CSV table of C-alpha atoms in Angstrom, one decimal:
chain,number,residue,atom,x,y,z
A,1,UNK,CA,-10.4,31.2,50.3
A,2,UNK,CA,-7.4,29.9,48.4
A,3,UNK,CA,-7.7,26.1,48.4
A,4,UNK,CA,-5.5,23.2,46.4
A,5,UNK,CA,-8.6,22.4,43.8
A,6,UNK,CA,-8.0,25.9,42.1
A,7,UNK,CA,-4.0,24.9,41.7
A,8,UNK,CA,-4.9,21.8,40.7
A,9,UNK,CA,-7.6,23.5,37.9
A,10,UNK,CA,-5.0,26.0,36.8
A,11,UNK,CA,-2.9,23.4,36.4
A,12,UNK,CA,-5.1,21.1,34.3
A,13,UNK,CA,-5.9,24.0,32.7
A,14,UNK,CA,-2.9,24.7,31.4
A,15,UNK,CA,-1.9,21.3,30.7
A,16,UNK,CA,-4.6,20.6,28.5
A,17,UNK,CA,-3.9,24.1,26.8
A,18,UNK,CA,-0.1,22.5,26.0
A,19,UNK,CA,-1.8,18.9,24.9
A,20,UNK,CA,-4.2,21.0,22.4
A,21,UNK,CA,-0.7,22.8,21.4
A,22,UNK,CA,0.9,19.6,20.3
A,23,UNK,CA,-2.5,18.7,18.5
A,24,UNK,CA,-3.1,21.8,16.9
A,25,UNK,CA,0.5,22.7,16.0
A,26,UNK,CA,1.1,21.1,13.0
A,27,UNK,CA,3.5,23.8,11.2
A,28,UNK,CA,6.5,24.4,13.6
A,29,UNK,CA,8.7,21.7,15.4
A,30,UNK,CA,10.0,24.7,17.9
A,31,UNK,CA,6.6,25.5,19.3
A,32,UNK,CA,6.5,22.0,19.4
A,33,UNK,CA,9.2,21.5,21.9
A,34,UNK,CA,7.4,25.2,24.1
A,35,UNK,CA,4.3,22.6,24.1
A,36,UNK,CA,5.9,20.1,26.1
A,37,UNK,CA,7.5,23.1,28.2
A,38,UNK,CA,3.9,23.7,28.4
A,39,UNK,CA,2.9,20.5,30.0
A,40,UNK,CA,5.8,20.2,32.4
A,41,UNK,CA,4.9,23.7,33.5
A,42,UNK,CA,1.6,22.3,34.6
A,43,UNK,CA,2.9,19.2,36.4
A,44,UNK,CA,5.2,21.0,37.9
A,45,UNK,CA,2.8,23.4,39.3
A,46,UNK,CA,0.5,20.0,40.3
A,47,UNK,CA,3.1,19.1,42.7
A,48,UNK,CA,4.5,22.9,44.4
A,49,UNK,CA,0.4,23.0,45.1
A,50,UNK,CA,0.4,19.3,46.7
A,51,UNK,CA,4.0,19.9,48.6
A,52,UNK,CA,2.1,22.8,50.1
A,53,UNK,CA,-1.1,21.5,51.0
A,54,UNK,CA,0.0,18.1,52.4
A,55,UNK,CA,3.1,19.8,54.3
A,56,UNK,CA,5.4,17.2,52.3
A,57,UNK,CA,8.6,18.8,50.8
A,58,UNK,CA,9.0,15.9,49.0
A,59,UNK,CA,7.4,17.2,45.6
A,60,UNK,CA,9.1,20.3,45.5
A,61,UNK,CA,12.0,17.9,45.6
A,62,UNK,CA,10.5,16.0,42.8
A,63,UNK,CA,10.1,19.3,40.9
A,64,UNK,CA,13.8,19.9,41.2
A,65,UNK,CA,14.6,16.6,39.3
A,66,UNK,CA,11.6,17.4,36.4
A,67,UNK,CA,13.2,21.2,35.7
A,68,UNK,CA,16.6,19.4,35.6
A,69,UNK,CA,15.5,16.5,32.8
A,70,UNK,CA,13.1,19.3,31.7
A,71,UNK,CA,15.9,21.1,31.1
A,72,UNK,CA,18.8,18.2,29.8
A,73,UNK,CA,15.5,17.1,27.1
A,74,UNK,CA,15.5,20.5,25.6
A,75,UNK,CA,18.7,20.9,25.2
A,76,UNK,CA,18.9,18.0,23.4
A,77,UNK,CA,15.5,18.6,21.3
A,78,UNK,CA,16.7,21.6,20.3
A,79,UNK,CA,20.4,20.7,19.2
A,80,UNK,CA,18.5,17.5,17.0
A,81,UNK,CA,16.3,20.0,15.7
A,82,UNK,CA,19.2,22.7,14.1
A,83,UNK,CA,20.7,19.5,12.8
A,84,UNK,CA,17.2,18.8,10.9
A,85,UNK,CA,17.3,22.0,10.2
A,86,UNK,CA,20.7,21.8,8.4
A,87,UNK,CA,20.0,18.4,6.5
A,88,UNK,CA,16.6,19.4,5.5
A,89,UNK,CA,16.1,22.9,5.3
A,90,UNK,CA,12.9,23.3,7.1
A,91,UNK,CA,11.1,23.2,10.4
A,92,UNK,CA,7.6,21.9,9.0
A,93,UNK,CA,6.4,19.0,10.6
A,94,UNK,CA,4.7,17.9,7.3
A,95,UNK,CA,7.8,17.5,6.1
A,96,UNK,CA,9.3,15.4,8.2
A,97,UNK,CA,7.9,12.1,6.7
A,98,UNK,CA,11.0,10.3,5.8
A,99,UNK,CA,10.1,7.2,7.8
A,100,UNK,CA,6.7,7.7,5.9
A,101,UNK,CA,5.8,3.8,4.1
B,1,UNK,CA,-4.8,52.1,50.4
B,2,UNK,CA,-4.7,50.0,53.2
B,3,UNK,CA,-7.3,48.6,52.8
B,4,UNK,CA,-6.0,46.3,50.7
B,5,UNK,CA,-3.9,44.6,53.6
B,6,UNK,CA,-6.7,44.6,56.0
B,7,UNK,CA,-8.6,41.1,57.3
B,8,UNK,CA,-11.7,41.5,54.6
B,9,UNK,CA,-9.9,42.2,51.5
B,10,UNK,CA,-8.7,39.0,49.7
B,11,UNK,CA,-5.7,39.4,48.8
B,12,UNK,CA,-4.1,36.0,48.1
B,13,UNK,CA,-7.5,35.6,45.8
B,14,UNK,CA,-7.0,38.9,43.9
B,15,UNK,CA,-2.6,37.6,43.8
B,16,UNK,CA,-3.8,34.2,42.5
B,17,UNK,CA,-6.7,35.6,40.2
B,18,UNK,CA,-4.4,37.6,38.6
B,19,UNK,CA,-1.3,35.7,37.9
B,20,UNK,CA,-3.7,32.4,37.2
B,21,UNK,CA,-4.9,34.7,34.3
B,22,UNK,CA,-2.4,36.0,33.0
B,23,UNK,CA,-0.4,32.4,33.2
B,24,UNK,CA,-3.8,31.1,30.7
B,25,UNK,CA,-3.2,34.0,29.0
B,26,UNK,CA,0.5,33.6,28.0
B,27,UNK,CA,0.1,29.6,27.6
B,28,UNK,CA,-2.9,30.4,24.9
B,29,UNK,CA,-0.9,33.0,23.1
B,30,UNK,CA,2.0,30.3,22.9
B,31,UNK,CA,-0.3,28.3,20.9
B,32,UNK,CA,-2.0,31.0,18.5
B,33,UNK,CA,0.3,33.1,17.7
B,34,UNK,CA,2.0,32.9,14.2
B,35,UNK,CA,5.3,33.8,14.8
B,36,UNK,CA,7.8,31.2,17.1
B,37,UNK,CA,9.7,34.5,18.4
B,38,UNK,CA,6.5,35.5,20.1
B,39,UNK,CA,5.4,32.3,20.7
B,40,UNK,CA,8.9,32.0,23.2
B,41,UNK,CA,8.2,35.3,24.5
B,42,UNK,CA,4.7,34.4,25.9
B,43,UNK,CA,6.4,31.5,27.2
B,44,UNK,CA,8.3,33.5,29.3
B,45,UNK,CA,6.0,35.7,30.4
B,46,UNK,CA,3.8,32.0,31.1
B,47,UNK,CA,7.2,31.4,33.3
B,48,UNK,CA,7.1,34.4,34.9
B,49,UNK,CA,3.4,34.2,36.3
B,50,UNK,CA,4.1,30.7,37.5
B,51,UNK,CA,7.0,31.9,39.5
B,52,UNK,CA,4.7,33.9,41.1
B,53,UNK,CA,2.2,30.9,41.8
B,54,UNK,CA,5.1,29.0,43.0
B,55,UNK,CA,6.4,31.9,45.4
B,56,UNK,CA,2.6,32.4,46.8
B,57,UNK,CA,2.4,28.3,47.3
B,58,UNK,CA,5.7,29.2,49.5
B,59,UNK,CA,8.1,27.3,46.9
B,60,UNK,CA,10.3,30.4,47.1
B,61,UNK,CA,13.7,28.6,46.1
B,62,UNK,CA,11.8,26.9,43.2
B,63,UNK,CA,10.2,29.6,41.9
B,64,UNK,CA,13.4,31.6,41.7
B,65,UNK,CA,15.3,28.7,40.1
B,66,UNK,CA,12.6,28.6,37.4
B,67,UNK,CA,13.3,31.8,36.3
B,68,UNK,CA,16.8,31.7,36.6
B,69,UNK,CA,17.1,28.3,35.2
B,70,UNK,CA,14.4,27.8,32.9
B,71,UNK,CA,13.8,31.2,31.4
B,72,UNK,CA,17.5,32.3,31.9
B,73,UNK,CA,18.9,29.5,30.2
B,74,UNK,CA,16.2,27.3,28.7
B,75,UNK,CA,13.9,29.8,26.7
B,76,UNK,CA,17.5,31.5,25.7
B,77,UNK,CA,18.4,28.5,24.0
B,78,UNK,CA,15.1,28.3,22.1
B,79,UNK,CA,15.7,32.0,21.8
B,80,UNK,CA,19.3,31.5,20.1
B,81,UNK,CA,18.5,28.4,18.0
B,82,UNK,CA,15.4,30.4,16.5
B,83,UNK,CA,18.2,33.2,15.8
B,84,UNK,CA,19.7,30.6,13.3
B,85,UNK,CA,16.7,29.8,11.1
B,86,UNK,CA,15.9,32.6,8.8
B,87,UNK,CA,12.9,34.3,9.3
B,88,UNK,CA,10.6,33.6,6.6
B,89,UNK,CA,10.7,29.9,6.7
B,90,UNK,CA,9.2,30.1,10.6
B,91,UNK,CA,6.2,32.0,9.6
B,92,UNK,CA,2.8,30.4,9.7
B,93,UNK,CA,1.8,30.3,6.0
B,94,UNK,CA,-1.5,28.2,6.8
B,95,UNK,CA,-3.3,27.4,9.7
B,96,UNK,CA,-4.0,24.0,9.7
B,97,UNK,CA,-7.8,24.3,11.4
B,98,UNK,CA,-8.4,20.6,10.7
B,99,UNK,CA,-6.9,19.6,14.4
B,100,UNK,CA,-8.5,22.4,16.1
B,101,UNK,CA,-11.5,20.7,16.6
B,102,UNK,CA,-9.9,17.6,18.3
B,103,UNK,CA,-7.1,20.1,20.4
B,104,UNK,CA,-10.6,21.7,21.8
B,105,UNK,CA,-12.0,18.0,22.2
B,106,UNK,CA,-8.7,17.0,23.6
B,107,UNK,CA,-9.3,19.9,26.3
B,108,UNK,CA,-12.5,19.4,27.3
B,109,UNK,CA,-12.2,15.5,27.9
B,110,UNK,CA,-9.3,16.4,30.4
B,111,UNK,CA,-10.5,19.3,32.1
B,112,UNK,CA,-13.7,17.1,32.8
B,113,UNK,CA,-11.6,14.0,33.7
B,114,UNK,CA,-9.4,16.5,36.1
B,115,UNK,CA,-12.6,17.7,37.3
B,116,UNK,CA,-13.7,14.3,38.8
B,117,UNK,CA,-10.4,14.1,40.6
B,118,UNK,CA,-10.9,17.2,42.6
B,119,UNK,CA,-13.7,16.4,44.3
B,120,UNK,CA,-11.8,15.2,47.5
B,121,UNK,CA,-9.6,18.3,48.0
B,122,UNK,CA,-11.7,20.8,48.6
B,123,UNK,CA,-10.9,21.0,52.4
B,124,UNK,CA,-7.3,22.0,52.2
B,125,UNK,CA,-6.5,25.7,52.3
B,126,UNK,CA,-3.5,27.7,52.6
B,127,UNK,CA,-4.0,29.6,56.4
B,128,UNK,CA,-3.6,25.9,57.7
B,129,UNK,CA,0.1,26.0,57.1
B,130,UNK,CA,2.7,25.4,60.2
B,131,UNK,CA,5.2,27.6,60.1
B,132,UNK,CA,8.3,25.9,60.3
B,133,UNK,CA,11.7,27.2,61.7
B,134,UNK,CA,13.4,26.6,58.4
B,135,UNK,CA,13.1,28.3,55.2
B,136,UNK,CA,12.3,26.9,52.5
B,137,UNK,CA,15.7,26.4,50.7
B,138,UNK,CA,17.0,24.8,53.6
B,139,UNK,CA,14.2,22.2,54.3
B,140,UNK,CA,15.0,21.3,50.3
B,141,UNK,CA,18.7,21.0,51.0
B,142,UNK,CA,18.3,18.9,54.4
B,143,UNK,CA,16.0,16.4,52.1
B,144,UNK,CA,17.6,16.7,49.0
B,145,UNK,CA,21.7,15.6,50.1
B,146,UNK,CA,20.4,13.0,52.7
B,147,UNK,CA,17.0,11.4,51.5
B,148,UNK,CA,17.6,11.9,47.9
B,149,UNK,CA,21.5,11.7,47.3
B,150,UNK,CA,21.5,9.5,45.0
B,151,UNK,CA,18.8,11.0,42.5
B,152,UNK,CA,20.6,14.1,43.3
B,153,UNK,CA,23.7,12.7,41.6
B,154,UNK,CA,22.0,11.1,38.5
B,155,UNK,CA,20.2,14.6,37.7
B,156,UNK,CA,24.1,15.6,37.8
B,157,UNK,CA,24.9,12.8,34.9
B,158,UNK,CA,21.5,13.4,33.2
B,159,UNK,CA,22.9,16.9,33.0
B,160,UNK,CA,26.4,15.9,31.2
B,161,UNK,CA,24.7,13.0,29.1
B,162,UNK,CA,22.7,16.0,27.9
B,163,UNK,CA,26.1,18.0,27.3
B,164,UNK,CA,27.7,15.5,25.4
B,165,UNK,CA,24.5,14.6,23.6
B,166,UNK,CA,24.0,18.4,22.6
B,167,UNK,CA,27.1,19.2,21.3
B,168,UNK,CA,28.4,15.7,19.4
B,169,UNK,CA,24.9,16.7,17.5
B,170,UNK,CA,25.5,20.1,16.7
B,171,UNK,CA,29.3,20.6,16.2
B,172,UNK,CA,30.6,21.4,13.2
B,173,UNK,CA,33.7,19.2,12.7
B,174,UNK,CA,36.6,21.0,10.2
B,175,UNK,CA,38.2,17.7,7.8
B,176,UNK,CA,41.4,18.5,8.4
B,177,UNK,CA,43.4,16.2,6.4
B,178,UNK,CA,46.8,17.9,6.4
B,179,UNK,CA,48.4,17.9,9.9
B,180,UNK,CA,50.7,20.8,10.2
B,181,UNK,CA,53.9,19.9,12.4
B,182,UNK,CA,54.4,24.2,13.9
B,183,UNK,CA,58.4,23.3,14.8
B,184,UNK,CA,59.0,22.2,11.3
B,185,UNK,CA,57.1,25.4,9.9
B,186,UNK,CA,59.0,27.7,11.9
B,187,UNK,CA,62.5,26.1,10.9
B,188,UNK,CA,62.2,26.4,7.2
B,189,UNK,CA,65.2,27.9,5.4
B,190,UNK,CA,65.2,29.6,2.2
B,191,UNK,CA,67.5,27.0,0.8
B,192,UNK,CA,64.9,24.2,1.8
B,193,UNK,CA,62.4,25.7,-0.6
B,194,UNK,CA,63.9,27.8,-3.2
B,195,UNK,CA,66.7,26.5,-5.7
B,196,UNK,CA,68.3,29.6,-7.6
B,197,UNK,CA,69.0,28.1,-11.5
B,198,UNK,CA,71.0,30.4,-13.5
B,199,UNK,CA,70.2,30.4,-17.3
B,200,UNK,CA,71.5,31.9,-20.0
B,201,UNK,CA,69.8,35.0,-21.6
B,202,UNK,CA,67.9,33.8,-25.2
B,203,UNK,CA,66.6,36.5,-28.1
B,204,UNK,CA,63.1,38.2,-27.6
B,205,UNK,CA,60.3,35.9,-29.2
B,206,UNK,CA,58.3,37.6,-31.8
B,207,UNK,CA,54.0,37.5,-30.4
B,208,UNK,CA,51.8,35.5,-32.2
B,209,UNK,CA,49.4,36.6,-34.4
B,210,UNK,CA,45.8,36.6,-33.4
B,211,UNK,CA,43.4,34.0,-35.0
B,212,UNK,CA,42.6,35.2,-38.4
């Protein structure tokens, strides 16, 4: 029987498989930014299960608004990230340590 | 065949089995994998098998817009900017294996700590659903333009904040110092720019020699 604790697993699941993404990655600021795609997947899929199983349409509302800033961060992410790109000449988060003391 | 559709098969189980899997799947290959191209491309098959989670949680207009939205324009963008970076400086050269022991850390501490969470839930299941007289795009709309107007119209400025944030970052401006005036340009006469002088004819100039 299909019941909310095996969304709610999956989506765990999948957004501690994002969080070890972001700990792991340490090589390239683009699958970076699909890591936190990653996470937002996984609350996203939190609160479809929780509209469903508590009858509320209010999270799939909520969702609505997360894919839109989702949507309005990456966009921005990625246009900071070509202008790195352009000043710098690499995508290496171990180089990016010009704030470094 | 149809057995598959009848009372003792599990359908939704075998439907969320797979596409649960095959989400994992997709999300760990995001991580591994070497190359960023491939790393997007799991991500969109990740997107995929959640729209298919979404639609069987009956979140039909959401799971649609996610892959319109977010693979149709989101993981094209990621798609296009990892067009411009040439392909040799996004390959892994080495694995850095140091943080793979605190990403597995990291994901057992919070599957464990999600774990004591669920405890409670376990009662819920999907048969218990009312069927409502609306579907599901509608019961969005009536809550999301009454309830939720306002939201509603800051996602629309988040949106061109975002736009205006985007492209100030990444447009090439041209320093153009010299303003052409296209009237003037057009209405140039030969005698505004070329002044004939007539000279008199002078004897032929021997060549120098070379340089001993």
């Amino acid at each position: 029987m299909l019941n909310l604790n095996m969304f709610l697993l999956l989506s765990s699941i999948l957004f501690s498989i994002g969080l070890a993404g972001i700990v792991i990655n340490r090589h390239n600021l683009v699958v970076l930014l699909m890591c936190v795609e990653l996470l937002l997947l996984a609350v996203n899929t939190n609160f479809i299960a929780f509209s469903h199983y508590l009858h509320h349409i209010e999270g799939q509302i909520f969702v609505f608004f997360i894919l839109t800033v989702a949507a309005a961060e990456t966009a921005v992410g990625l246009a900071i990230l070509m202008l790195l790109y352009r000043k710098r000449g690499t995508i290496e988060i171990d180089k990016m340590d010009m704030l470094k003391g | 065949m149809s057995f598959l559709l009848t009372q003792h098969f599990p359908i939704e189980l075998v439907c969320f089995y797979t596409f649960a899997l095959l989400l994992l799947i997709s999300a760990g290959m995001v991580v591994l994998s070497k190359n960023p191209v491939q790393s997007a491309l799991y991500l969109i098959l990740a997107f995929f098998a959640s729209a298919a989670l979404w639609i069987m949680a009956e979140a039909e207009f959401l799971g649609l817009i996610l892959v319109l939205v977010y693979v149709g324009a989101v993981m094209t963008l990621f798609l296009f900017v990892l067009m411009t970076i040439p392909f040799e400086n996004l390959l892994l050269k080495k694995k850095h294996w140091t943080y793979l022991l605190s990403g597995i850390v990291v994901i057992i501490l919070f599957t464990l700590l999600m774990l004591k969470i669920f405890a409670p839930f376990q009662m819920l299941s999907l048969t218990a659903n009312v069927p409502t007289s609306v579907s599901n795009t509608e019961a969005i709309g009536l809550q999301l333009y009454t309830t939720y107007l306002f939201p509603f119209e800051l996602a629309g400025l988040i949106l061109l904040v975002a736009i205006i944030a985007a492209i100030s970052l990444s447009a090439k401006y041209n320093r153009q110092k010299i303003v052409v005036n296209v009237n003037e340009q057009i209405n140039v006469t030969a005698a505004t720019r070329l002044k004939i002088i007539k000279m008199a004819a002078e004897p032929k100039i021997a060549k120098d020699e070379p340089h001993a």
